[in-house]
JSON list of C-alpha atoms in Angstrom, two decimals:
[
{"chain": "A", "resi": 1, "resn": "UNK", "atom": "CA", "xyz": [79.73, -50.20, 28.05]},
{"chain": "A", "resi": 2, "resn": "UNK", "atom": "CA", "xyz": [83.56, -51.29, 28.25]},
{"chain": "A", "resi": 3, "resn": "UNK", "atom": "CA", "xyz": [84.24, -53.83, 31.40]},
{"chain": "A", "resi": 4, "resn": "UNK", "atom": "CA", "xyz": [85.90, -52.16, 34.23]},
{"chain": "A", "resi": 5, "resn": "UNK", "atom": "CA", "xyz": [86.88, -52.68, 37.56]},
{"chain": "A", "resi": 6, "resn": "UNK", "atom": "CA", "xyz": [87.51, -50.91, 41.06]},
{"chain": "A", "resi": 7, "resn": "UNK", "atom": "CA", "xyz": [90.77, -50.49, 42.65]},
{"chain": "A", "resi": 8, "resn": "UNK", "atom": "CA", "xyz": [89.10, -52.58, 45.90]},
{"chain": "A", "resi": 9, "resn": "UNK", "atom": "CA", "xyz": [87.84, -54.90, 43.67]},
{"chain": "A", "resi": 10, "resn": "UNK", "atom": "CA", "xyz": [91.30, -54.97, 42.08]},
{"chain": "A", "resi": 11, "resn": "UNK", "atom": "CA", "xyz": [93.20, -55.08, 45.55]},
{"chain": "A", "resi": 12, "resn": "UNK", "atom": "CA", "xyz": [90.62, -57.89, 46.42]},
{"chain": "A", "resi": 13, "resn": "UNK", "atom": "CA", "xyz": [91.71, -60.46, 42.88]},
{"chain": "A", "resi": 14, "resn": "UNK", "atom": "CA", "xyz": [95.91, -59.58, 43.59]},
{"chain": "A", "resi": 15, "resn": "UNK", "atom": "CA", "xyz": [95.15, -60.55, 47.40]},
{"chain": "A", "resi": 16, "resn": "UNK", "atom": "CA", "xyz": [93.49, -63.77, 46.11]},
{"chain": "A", "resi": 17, "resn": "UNK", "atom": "CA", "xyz": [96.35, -64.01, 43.84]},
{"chain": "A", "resi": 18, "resn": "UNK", "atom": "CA", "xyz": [94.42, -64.09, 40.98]},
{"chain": "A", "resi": 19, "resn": "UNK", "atom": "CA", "xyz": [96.35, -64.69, 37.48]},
{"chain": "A", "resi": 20, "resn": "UNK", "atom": "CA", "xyz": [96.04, -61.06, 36.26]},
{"chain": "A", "resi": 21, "resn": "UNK", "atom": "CA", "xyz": [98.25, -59.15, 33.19]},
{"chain": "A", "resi": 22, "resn": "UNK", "atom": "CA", "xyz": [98.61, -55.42, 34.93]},
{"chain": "A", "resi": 23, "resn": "UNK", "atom": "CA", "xyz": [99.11, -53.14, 31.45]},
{"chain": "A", "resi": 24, "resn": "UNK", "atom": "CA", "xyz": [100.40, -49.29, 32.23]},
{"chain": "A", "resi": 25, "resn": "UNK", "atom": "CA", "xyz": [99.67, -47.37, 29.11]},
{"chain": "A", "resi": 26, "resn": "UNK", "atom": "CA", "xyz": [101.08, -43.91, 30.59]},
{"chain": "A", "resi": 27, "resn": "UNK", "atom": "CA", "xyz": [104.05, -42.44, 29.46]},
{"chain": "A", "resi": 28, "resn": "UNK", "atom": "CA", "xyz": [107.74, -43.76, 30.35]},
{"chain": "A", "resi": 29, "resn": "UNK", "atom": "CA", "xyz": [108.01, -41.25, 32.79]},
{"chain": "A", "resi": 30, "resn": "UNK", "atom": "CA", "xyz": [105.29, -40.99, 34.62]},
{"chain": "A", "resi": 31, "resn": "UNK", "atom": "CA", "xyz": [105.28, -44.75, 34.65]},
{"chain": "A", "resi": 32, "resn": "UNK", "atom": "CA", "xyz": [109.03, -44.23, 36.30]},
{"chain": "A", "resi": 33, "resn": "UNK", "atom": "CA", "xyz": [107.35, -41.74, 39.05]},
{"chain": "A", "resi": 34, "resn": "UNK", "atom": "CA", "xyz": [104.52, -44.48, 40.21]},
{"chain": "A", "resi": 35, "resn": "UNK", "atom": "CA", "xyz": [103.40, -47.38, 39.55]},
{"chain": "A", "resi": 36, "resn": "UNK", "atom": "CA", "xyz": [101.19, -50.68, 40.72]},
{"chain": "A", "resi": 37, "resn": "UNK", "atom": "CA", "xyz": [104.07, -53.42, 41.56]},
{"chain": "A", "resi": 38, "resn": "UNK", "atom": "CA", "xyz": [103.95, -56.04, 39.18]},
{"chain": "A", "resi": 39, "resn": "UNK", "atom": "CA", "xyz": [102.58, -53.81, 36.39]},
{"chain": "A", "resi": 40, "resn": "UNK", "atom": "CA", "xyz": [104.25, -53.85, 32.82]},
{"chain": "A", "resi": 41, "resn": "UNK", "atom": "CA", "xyz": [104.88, -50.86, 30.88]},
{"chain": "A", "resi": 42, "resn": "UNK", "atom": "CA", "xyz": [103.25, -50.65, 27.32]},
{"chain": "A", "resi": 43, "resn": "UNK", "atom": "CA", "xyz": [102.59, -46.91, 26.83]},
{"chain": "A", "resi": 44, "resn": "UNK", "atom": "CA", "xyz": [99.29, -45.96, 24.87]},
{"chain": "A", "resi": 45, "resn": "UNK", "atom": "CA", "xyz": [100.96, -45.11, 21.40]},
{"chain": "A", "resi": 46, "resn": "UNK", "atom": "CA", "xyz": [102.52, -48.27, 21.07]},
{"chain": "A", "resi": 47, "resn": "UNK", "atom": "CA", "xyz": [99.87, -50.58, 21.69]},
{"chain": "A", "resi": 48, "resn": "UNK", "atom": "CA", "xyz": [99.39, -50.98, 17.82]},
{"chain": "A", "resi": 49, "resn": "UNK", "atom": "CA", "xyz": [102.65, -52.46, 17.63]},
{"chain": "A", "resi": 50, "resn": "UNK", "atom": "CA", "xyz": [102.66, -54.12, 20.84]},
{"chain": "A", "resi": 51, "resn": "UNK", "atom": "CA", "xyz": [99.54, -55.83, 21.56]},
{"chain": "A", "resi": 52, "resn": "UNK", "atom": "CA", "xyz": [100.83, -59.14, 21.03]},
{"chain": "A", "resi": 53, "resn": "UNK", "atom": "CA", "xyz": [103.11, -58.99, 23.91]},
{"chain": "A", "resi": 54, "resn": "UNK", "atom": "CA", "xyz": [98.65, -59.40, 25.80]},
{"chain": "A", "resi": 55, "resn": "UNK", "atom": "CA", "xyz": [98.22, -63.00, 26.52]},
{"chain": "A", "resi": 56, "resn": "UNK", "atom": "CA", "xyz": [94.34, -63.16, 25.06]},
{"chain": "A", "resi": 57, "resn": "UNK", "atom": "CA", "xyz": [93.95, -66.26, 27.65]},
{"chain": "A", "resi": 58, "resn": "UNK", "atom": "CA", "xyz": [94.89, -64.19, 30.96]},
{"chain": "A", "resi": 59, "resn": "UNK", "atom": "CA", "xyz": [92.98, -61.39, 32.47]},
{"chain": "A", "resi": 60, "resn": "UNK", "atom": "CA", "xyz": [93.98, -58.13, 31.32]},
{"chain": "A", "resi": 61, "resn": "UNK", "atom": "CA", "xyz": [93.89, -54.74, 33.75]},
{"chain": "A", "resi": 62, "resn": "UNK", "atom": "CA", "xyz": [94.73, -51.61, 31.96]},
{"chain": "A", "resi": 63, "resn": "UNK", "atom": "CA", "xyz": [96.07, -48.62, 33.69]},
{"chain": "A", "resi": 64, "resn": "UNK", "atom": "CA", "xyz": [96.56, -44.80, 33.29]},
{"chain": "A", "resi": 65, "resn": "UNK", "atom": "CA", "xyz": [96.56, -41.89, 35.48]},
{"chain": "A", "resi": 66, "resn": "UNK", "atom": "CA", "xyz": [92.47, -41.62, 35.78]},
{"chain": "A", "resi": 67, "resn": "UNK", "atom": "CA", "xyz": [91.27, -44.52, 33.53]},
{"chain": "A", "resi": 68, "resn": "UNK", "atom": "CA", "xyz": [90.22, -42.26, 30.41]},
{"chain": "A", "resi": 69, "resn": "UNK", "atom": "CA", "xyz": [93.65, -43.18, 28.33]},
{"chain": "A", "resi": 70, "resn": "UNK", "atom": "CA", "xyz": [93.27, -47.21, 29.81]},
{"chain": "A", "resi": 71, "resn": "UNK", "atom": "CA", "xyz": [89.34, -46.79, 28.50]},
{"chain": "A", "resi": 72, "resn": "UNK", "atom": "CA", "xyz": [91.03, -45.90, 24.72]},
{"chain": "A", "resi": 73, "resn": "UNK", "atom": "CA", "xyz": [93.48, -48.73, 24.96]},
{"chain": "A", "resi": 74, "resn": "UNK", "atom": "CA", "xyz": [90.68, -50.80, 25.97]},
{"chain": "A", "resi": 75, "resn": "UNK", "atom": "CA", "xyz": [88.57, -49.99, 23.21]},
{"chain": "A", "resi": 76, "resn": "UNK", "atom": "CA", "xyz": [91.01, -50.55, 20.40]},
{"chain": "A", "resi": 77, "resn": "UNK", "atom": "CA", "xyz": [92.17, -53.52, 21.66]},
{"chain": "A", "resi": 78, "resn": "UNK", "atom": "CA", "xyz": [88.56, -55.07, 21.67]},
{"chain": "A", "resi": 79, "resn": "UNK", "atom": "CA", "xyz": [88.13, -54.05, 18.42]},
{"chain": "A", "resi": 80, "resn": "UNK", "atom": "CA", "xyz": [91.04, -54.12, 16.30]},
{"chain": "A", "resi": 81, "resn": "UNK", "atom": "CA", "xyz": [92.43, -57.08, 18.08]},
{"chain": "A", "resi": 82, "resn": "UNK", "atom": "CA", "xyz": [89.44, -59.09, 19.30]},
{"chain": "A", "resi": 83, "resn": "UNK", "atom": "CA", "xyz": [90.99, -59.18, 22.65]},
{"chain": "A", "resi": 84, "resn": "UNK", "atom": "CA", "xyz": [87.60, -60.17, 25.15]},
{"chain": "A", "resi": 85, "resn": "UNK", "atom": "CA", "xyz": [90.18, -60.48, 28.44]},
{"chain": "A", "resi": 86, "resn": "UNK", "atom": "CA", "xyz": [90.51, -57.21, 29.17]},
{"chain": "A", "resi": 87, "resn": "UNK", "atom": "CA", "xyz": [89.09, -54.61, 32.44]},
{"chain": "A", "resi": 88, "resn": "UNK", "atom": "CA", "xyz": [89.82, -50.87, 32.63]},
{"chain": "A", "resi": 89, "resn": "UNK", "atom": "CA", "xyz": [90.80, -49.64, 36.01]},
{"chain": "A", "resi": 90, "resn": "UNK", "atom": "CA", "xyz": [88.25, -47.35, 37.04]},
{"chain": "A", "resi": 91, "resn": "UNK", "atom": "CA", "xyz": [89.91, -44.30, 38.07]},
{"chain": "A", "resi": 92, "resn": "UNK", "atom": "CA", "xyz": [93.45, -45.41, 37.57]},
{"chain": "A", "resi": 93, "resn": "UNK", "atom": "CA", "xyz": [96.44, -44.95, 39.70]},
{"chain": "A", "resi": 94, "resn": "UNK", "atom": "CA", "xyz": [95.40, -42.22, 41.01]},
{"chain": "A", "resi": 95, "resn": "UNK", "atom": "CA", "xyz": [91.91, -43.77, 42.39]},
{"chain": "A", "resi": 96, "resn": "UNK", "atom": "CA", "xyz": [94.36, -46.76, 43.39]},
{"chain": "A", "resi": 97, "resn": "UNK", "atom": "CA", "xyz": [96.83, -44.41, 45.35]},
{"chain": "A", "resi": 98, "resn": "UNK", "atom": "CA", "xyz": [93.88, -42.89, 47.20]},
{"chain": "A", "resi": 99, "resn": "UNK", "atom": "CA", "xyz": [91.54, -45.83, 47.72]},
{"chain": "A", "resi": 100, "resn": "UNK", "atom": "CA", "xyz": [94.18, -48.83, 48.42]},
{"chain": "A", "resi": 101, "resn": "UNK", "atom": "CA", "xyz": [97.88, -47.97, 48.36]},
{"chain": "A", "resi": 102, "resn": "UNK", "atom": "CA", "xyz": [98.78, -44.66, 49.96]},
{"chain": "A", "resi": 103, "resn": "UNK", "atom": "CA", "xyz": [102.89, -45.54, 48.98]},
{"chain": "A", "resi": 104, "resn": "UNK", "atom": "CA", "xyz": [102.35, -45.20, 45.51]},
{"chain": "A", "resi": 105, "resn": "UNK", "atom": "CA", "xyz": [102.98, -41.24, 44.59]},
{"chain": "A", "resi": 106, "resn": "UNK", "atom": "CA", "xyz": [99.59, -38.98, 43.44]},
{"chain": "A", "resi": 107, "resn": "UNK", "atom": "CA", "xyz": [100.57, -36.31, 40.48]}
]
């Protein structure tokens, strides 16, 4: 089973102002159309070339529209990079946009 968390539990770690890395692997635009503040854009299909820009020592949260594309990111990262610092968001920004932040846009 791949480590995940809840948006609450999410909401709960920024609040505590918790060092986290917040990684949006959606698409440029709908990335544009909503978005978690403080999240960095590193769309799904260029994670192969881009997974450097991770820190390995901070907490990683990936993102996507319902967590299924943030689960695949998560998965090749563990294992074709090794990276152990990483959490799916359960649900993704849509679960977050209906659970904790009503501002950020549903699609």
């Amino acid at each position: 089973m791949l480590p995940e968390l809840t948006p609450a539990d999410l909401h709960a770690r920024l609040q505590r102002g918790d060092a986290l890395q917040l990684i949006d692997v959606r698409q440029p635009d709908e990335y544009a159309y909503c978005r978690i503040e403080g999240s960095r854009l590193i769309p799904l299909g260029e994670l192969p070339g881009r997974a450097h820009e991770i820190d390995p020592e901070v907490p990683a949260v990936l993102i996507c529209h319902h967590g299924v594309r943030s689960m695949q990111a998560l998965a090749y990262l563990q294992h074709r990079h090794e990276l152990t610092n990483l959490l799916n968001l359960r649900g993704g920004i849509h679960a977050w946009s209906t659970q904790v932040d009503s501002s950020v846009a549903i699609y």
